[in-house]
Coordinates of C-alpha atoms and ligand atoms in Angstrom, one line a residue:
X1 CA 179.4 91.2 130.2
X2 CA 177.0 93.0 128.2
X3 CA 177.8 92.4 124.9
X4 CA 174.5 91.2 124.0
X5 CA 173.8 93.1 121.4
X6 CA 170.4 95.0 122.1
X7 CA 168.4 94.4 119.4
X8 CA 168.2 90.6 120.4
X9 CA 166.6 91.9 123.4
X10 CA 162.7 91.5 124.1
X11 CA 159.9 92.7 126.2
X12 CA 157.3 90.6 126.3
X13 CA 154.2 92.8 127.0
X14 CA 153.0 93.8 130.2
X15 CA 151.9 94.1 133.4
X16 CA 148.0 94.6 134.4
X17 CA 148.8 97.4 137.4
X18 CA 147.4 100.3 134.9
X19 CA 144.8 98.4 133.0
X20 CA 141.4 99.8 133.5
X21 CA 138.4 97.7 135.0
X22 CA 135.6 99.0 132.2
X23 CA 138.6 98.6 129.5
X24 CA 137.1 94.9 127.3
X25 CA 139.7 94.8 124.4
X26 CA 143.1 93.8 124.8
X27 CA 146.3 94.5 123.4
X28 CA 149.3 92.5 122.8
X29 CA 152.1 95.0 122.5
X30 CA 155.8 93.8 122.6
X31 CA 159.0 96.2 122.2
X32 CA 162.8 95.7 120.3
X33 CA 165.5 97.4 120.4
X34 CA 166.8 100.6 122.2
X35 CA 165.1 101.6 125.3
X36 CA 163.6 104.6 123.5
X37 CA 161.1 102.1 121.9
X38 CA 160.6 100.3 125.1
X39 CA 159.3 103.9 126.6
X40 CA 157.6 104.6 123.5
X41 CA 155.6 101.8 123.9
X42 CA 154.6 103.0 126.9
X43 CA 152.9 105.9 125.4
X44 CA 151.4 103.9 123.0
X45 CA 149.8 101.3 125.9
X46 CA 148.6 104.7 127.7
X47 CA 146.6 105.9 124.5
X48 CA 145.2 102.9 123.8
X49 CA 144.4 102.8 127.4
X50 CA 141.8 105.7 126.9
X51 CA 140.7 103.7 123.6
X52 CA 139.5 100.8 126.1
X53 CA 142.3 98.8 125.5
X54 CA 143.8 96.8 128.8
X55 CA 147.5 94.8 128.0
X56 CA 147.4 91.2 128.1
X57 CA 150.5 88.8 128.3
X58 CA 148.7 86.2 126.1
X59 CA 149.3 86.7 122.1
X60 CA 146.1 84.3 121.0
X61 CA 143.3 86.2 123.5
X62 CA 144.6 89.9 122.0
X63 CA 142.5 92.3 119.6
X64 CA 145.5 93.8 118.7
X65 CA 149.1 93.2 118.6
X66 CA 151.4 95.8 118.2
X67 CA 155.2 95.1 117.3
X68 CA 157.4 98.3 118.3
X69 CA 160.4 97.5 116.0
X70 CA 164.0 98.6 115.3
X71 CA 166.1 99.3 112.2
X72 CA 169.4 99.9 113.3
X73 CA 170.8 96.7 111.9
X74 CA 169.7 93.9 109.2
X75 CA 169.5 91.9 112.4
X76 CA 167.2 93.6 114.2
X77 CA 164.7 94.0 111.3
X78 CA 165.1 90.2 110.7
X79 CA 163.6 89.6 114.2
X80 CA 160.9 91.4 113.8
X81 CA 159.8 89.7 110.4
X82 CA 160.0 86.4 112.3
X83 CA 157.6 87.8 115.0
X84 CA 155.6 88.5 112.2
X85 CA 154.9 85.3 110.8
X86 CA 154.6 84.0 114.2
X87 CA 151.1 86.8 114.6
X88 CA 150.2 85.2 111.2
X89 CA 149.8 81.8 112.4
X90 CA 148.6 82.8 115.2
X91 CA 145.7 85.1 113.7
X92 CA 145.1 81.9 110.8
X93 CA 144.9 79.1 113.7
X94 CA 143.0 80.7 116.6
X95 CA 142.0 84.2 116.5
X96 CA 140.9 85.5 112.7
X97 CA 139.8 88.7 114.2
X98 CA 143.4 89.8 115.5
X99 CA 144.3 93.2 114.1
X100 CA 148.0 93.7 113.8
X101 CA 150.2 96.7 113.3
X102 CA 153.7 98.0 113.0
X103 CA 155.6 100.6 114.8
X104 CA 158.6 102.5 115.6
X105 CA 161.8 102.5 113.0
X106 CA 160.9 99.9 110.9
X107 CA 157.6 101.2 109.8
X108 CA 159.2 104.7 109.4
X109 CA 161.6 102.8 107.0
X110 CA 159.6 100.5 105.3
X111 CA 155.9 103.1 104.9
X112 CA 153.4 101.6 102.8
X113 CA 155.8 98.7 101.2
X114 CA 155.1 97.1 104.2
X115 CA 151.2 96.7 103.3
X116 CA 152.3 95.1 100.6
X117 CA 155.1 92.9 101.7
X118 CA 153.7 91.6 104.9
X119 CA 149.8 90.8 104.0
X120 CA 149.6 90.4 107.9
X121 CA 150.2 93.8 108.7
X122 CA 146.6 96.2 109.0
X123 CA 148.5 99.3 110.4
X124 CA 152.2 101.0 109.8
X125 CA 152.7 104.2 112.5
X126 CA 155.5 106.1 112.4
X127 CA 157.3 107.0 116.2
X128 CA 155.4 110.2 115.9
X129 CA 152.3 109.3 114.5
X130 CA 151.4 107.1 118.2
X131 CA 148.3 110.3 119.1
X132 CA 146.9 109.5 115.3
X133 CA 146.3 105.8 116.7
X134 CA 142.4 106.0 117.7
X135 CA 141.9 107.2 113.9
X136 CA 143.7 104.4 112.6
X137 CA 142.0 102.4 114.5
X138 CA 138.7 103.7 113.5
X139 CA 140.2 103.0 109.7
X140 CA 141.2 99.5 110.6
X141 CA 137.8 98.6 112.2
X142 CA 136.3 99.9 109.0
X143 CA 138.5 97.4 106.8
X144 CA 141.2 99.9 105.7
X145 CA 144.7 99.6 105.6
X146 CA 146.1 102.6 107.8
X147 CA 149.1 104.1 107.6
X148 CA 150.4 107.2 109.2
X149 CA 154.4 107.9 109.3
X150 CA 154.5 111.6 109.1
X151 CA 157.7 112.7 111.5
X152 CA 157.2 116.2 113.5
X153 CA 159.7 118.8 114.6
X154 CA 157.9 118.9 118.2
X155 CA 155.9 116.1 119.4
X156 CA 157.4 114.9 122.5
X157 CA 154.2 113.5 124.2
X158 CA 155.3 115.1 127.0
X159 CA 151.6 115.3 127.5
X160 CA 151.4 111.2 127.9
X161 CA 151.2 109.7 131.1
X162 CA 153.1 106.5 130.2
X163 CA 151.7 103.4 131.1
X164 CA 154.5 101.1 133.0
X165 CA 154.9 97.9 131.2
X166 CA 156.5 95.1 132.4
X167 CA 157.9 97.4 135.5
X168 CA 159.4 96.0 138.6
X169 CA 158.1 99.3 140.3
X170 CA 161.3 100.2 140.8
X171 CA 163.4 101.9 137.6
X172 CA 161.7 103.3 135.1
X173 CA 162.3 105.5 131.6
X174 CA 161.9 108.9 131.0
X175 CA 162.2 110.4 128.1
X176 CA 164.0 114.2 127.4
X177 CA 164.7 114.1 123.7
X178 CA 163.4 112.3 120.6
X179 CA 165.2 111.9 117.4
X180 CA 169.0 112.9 116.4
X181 CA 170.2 115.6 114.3
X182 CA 174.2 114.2 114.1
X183 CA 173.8 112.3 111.2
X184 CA 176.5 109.6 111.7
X185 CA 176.9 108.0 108.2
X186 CA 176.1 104.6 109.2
X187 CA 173.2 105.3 111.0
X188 CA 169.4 105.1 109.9
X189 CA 167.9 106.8 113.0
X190 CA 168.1 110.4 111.7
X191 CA 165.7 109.0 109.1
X192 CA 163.3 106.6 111.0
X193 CA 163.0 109.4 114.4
X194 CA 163.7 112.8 112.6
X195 CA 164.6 115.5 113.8
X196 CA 166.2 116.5 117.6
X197 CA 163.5 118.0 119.5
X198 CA 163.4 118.5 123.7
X199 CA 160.7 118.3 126.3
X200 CA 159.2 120.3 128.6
X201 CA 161.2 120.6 131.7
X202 CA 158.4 120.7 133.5
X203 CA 156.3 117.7 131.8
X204 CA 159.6 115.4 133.0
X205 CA 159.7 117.1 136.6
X206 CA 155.8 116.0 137.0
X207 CA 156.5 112.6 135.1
X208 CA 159.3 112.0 137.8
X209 CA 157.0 113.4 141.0
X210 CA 154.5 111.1 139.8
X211 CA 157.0 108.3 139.3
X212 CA 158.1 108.9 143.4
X213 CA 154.8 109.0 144.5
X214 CA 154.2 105.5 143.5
X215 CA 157.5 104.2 144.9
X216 CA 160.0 104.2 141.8
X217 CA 163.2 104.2 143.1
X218 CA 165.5 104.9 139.6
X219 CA 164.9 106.9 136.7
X220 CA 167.1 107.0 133.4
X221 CA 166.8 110.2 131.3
X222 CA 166.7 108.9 127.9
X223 CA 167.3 110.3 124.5
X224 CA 169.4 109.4 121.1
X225 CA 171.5 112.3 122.4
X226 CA 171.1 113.6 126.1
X227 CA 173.7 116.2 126.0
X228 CA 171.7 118.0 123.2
X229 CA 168.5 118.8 125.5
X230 CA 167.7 121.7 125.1
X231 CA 164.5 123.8 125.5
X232 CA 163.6 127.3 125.3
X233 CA 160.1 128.5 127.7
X234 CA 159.7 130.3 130.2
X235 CA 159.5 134.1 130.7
X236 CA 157.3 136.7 129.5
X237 CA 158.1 138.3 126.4
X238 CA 158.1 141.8 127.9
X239 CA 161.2 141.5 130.1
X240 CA 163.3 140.4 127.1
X241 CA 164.3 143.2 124.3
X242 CA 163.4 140.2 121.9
X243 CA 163.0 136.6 121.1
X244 CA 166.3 135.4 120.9
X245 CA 167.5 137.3 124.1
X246 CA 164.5 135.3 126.0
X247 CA 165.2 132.5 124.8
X248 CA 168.7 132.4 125.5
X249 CA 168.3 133.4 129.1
X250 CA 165.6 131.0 129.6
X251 CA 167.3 128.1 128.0
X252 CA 167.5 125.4 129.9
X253 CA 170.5 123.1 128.7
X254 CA 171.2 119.4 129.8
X255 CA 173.1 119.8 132.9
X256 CA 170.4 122.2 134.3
X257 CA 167.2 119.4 133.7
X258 CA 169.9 117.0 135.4
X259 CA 170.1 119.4 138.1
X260 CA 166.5 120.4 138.6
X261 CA 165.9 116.3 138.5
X262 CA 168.1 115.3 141.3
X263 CA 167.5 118.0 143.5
X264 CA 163.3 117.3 142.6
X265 CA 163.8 114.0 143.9
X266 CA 166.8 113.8 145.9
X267 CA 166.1 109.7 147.5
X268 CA 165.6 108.8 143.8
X269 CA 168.5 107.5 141.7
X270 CA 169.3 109.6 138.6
X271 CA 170.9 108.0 135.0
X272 CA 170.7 109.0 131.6
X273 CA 171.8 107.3 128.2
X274 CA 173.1 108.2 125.6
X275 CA 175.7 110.3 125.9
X276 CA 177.8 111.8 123.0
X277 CA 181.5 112.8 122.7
X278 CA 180.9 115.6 120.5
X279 CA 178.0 117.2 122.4
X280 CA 179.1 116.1 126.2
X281 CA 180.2 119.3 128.2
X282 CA 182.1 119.7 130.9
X283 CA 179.2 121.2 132.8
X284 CA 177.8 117.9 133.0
X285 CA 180.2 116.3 135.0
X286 CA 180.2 119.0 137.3
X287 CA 176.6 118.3 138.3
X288 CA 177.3 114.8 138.7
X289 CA 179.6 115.3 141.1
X290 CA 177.5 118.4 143.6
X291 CA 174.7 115.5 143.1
X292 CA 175.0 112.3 145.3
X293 CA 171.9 110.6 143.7
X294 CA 173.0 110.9 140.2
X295 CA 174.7 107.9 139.5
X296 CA 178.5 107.7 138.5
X297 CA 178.5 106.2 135.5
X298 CA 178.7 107.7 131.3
X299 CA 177.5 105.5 128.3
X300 CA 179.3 107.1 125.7
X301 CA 180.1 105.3 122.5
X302 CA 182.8 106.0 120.3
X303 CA 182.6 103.5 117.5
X304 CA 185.8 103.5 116.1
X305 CA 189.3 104.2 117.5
X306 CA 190.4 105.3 114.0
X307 CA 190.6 109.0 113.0
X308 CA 190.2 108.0 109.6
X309 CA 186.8 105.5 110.2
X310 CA 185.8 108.6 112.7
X311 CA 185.9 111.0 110.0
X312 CA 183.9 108.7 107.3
X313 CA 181.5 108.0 109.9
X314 CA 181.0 111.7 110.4
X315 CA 181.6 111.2 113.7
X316 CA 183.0 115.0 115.3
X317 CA 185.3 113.9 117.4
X318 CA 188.7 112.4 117.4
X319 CA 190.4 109.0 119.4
X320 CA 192.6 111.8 121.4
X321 CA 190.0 114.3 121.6
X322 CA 187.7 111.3 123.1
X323 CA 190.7 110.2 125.5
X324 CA 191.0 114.3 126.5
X325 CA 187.2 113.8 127.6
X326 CA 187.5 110.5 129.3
X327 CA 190.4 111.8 131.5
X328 CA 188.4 115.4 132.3
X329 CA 185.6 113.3 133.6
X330 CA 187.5 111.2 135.6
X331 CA 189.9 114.5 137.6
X332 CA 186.1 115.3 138.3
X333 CA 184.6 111.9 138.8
X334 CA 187.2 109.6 139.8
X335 CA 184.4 106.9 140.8
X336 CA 182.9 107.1 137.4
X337 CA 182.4 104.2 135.0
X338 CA 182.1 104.2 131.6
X339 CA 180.7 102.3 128.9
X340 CA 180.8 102.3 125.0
X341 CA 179.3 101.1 121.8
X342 CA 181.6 99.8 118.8
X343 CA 181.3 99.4 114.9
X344 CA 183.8 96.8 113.6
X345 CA 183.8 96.4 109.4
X346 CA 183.0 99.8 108.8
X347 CA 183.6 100.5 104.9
X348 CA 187.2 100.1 104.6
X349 CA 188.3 99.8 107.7
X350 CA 192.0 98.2 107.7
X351 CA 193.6 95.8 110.3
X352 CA 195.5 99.0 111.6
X353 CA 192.3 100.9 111.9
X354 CA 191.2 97.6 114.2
X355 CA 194.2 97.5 116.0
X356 CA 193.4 101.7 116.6
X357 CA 190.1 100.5 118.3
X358 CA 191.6 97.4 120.6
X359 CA 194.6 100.6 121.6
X360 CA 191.3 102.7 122.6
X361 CA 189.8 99.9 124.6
X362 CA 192.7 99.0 126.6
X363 CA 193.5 103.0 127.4
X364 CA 189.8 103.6 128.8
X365 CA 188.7 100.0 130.2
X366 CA 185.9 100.5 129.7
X367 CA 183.3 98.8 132.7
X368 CA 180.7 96.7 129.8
X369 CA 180.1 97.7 126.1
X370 CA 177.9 96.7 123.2
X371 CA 179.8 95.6 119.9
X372 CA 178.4 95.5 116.5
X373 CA 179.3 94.4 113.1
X374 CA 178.9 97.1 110.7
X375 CA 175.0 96.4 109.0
X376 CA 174.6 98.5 105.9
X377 CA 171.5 100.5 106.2
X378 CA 169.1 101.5 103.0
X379 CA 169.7 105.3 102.5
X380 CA 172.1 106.1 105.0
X381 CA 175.0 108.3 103.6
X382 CA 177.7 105.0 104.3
X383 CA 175.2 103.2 101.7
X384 CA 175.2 105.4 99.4
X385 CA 179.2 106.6 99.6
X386 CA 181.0 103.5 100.6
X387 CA 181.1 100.1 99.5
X388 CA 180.3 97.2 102.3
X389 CA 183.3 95.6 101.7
X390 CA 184.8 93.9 105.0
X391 CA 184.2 90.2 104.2
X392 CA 181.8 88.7 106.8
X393 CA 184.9 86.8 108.6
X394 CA 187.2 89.4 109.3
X395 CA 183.9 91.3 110.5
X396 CA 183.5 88.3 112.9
X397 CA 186.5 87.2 113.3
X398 CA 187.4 91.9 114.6
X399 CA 184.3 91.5 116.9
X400 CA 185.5 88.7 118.4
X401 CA 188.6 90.2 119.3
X402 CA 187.0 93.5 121.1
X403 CA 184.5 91.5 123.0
X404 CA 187.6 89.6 123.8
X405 CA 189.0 92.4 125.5
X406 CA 186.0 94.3 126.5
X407 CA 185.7 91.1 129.0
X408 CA 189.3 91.5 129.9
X409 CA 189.0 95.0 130.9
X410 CA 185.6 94.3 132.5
X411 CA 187.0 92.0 134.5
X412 CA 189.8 94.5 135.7
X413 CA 187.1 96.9 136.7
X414 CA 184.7 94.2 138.8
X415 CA 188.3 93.6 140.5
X416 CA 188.5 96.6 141.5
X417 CA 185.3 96.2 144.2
X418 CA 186.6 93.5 145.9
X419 CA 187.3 94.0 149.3
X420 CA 184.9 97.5 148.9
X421 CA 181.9 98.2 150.2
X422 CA 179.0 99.7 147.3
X423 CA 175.3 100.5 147.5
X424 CA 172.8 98.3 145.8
X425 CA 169.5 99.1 144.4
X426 CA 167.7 96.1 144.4
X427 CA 165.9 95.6 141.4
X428 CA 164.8 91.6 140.9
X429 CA 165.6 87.9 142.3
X430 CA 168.8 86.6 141.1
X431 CA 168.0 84.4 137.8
X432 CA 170.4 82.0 139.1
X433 CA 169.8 81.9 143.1
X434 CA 166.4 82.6 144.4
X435 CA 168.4 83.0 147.8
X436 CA 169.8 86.1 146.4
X437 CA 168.8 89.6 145.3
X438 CA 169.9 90.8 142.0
X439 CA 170.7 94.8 141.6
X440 CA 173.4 97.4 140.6
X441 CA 175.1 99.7 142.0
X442 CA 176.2 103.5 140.5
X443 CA 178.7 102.1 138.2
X444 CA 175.9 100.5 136.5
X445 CA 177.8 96.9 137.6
X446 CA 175.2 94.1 138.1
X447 CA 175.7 92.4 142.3
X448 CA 174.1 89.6 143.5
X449 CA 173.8 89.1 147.5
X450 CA 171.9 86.9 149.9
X451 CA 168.3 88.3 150.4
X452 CA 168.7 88.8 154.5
X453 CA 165.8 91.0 155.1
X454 CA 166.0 93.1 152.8
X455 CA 163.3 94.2 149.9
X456 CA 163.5 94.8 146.0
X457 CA 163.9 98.5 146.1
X458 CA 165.7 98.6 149.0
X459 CA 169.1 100.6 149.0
X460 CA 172.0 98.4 150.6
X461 CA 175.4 98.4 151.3
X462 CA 177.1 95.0 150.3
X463 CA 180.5 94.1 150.9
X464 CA 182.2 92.6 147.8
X465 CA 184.3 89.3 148.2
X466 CA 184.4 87.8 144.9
X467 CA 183.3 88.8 141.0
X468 CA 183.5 87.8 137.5
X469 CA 183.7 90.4 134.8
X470 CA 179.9 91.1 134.8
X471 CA 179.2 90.6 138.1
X472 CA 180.0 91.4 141.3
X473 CA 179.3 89.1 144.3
X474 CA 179.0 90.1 148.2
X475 CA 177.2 89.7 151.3
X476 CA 174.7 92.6 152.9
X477 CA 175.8 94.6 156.1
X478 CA 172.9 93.8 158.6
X479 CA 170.3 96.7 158.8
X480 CA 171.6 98.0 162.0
X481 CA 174.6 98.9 160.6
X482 CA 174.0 100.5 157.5
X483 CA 173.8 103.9 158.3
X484 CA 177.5 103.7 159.6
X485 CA 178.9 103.0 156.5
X486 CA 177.5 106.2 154.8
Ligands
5AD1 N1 175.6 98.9 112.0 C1 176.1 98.4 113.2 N2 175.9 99.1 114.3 C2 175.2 100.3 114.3 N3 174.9 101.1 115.2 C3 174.2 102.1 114.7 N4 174.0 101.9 113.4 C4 174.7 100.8 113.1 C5 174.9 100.0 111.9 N5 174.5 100.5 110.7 C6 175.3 101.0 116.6 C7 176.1 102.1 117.1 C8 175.2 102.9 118.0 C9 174.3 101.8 118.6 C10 173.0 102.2 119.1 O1 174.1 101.0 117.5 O2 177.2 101.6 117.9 O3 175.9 103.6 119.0
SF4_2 FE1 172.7 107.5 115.2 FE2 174.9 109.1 115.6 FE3 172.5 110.0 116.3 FE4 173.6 108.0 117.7 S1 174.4 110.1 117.5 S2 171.4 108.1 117.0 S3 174.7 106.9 116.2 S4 173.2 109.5 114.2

């Protein structure tokens, strides 16, 4: 069950395959929250890279330690202010010379007050700011505070080889879009990533080529909002009567980059997060189904179950017109599985409005799901229009409930494998059995197996005999007979 919420997740630096033999200073660089930030940070390592950085695992040998940090919920900001204090002591007891600085949401958010609340803190970049870092540097080696959180309307740093931290060698990210022009009302990433703004169809193709070539096995498309890709290139000016007729017939939308991706790569798995109900189209599904290797399975959140909370939140969809989209997907995909994000304690939000959100659960059963407790956010239209008034318990005692049945329905969907057969990419040794691989399979659904012969990255066809509602548990069919199954 994922219901971890994902701002308590961690990446603790990185792996040495891309560091640079002449490179002598060292950087400590660890990511929260979404996986946006964990790729960003891979952009930032690759910079610094060329700045004769290499990464290093250990906090007290580092020149510089870079926190790429989240906003999204009190929570998440908390964590990072305790990682903080943790570079302080570090810096006072055994390395005065460290240099530390902020990025990502929080130092959007925060700006300059961050200099003055944090002493700590030398440097505050914004997630758009990351090609300004070898001036701020220079300003920080000088003895200057530096600060640079200026958003953009293009950068995509689709120009950025990413460096691969902490990579298995198999899955990796790749990002499509950056920021989010929806404005939900309880949501501060509008403000900390700006405005929605696409890559270079062809920058991702040679990212992914690349990504082959050295033996990656999965990509995830990544962006706020996938389903609002969009980018206009291409063509010469002369065989259009005018701008907005080339651009128009050179668009290339979502579903097309998804296309052009799994046919580019055709042995490489395909995902992509996050969907949204309001932007998803039909068109999408269709390519999902004409494309074995992109993977069967939606993460689309939906919040709230309530019209009424829908409508607050600014959300443009409704419960039924969600359910209409659900049940479209699945006359196309039958195989598909689906996963969501929730808000309980939204401003208002009434026991009937809950009871709206479990009804939505148990229609959909969904396959895993991350739940939140409404976090007020600075500056967010919710803070400014609505009161926070859902006491802290019923907040807790709401989320308990939907996790509650998230595992419920969870466990009806890892039930439904047993007995199947269903192809593993294996991705790491199982945490709890070093006798068994750990991987997934389409449906995003974590499988352990015994290890046999097999290889991380390997594809393999397990037979399911058992699960619980996170995981499903089988044995591998022997090489030989693999390709029968098929
Ligand atoms: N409080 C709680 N959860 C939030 N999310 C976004 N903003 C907030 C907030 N202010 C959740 C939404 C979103 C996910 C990434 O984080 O469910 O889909
Ligand atoms: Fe936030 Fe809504 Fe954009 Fe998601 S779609 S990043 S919840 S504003």
């Amino acid at each position: 069950m994922q219901d971890k919420t994902i701002d308590e997740t961690k990446q603790g630096d990185s792996l040495v395959l891309e560091n640079k033999k002449e490179n002598t200073k060292k950087l400590f660089i660890e990511s929260y929250g979404c996986a946006m930030n964990f790729s960003d940070s891979e952009i930032v390592a690759s910079i610094l890279n060329d700045q004769g950085f290499n990464t290093t695992q250990n906090l007290e040998e580092a020149d510089l330690v870079l926190v790429n940090t989240c906003s999204i919920r009190d929570k998440a900001e908390q964590t990072v202010r305790k990682r903080l204090e943790k570079y302080n002591a570090v810096k006072r007891d055994h390395n005065p010379k460290m240099k530390v600085g902020v990025l990502g949401c929080m130092a959007e958010r925060l700006k300059e007050k961050f200099l003055d609340e944090e002493k700590i803190v030398d440097m505050v970049v914004g997630p758009d700011a990351y090609k300004d870092l070898p001036n701020l540097l220079a300003e920080v080696e000088a003895g200057n505070d530096a600060v640079n959180v200026i958003l953009s309307k293009d950068e995509t740093y689709g120009d950025i080889a990413p460096v691969r931290l902490n990579t298995n060698g198999i899955n990796a990210l790749v990002s499509i879009t950056r920021g989010c022009d929806n404005m939900c009302t309880f949501c501060v990433v509008p403000f900390t990533r700006g405005r929605e703004r696409s890559r270079d169809p062809q920058s991702i193709l040679g990212e992914i080529n690349e990504l082959a070539l050295k033996g990656y096995k999965e990509i995830t498309l990544l962006g706020q909002n996938v389903d609002s890709y969009v980018w206009y290139g291409g063509g010469l000016k002369k065989d259009f009567k005018n701008a907005s007729e080339m651009e128009k017939a050179t668009a290339t939308s979502f579903s097309q980059l998804l296309a052009m991706v799994a046919e580019a790569q055709p042995g490489m798995r395909v995902r992509f997060s996050t969907s949204n109900p309001q932007d998803m189209t039909e068109d999408v599904f269709h390519v999902m189904a004409k494309y074995r290797n992109i993977c069967n399975h939606v993460h689309l959140p939906f919040q709230s179950g309530s019209d009424r909370i829908l409508k607050e939140m600014n959300r443009q969809h409704t419960a039924d017109e969600y359910r209409a989209l659900v049940k479209r997907m699945w006359e196309i995909l039958p195989n598909c599985s689906i996963s969501q994000d929730i808000i309980v304690g939204f401003p208002g939000e009434t026991e009937q409005d809950h009871q709206d959100t479990l009804q939505l659960m148990e229609d959909i059963k969904f396959t895993f799901g991350y739940m939140y407790k409404y976090s007020e956010r600075p500056g967010t239209m919710a803070a400014r229009k609505f009161e926070d008034n859902i006491p802290e318990a019923t907040k807790k005692r709401r989320l308990t409930e939907i996790v509650d049945a998230q595992r419920t329905h969870a466990a009806y969907r890892t039930q439904q494998f047993v007995g199947k057969t269903t192809e593993v990419l294996i991705e790491k040794e199982s945490k709890k059995n070093p006798d068994q691989w750990s991987g997934r399979n389409e449906q995003s659904i974590g499988v352990v197996f015994p290890k046999g012969n097999y290889k991380i990255g390997d594809f393999v066809k397990v037979k399911i005999h058992d699960c619980t509602s996170a995981t499903l548990i089988g044995t591998s069919t022997p090489l030989s007979n693999q390709e029968a199954i098929d």
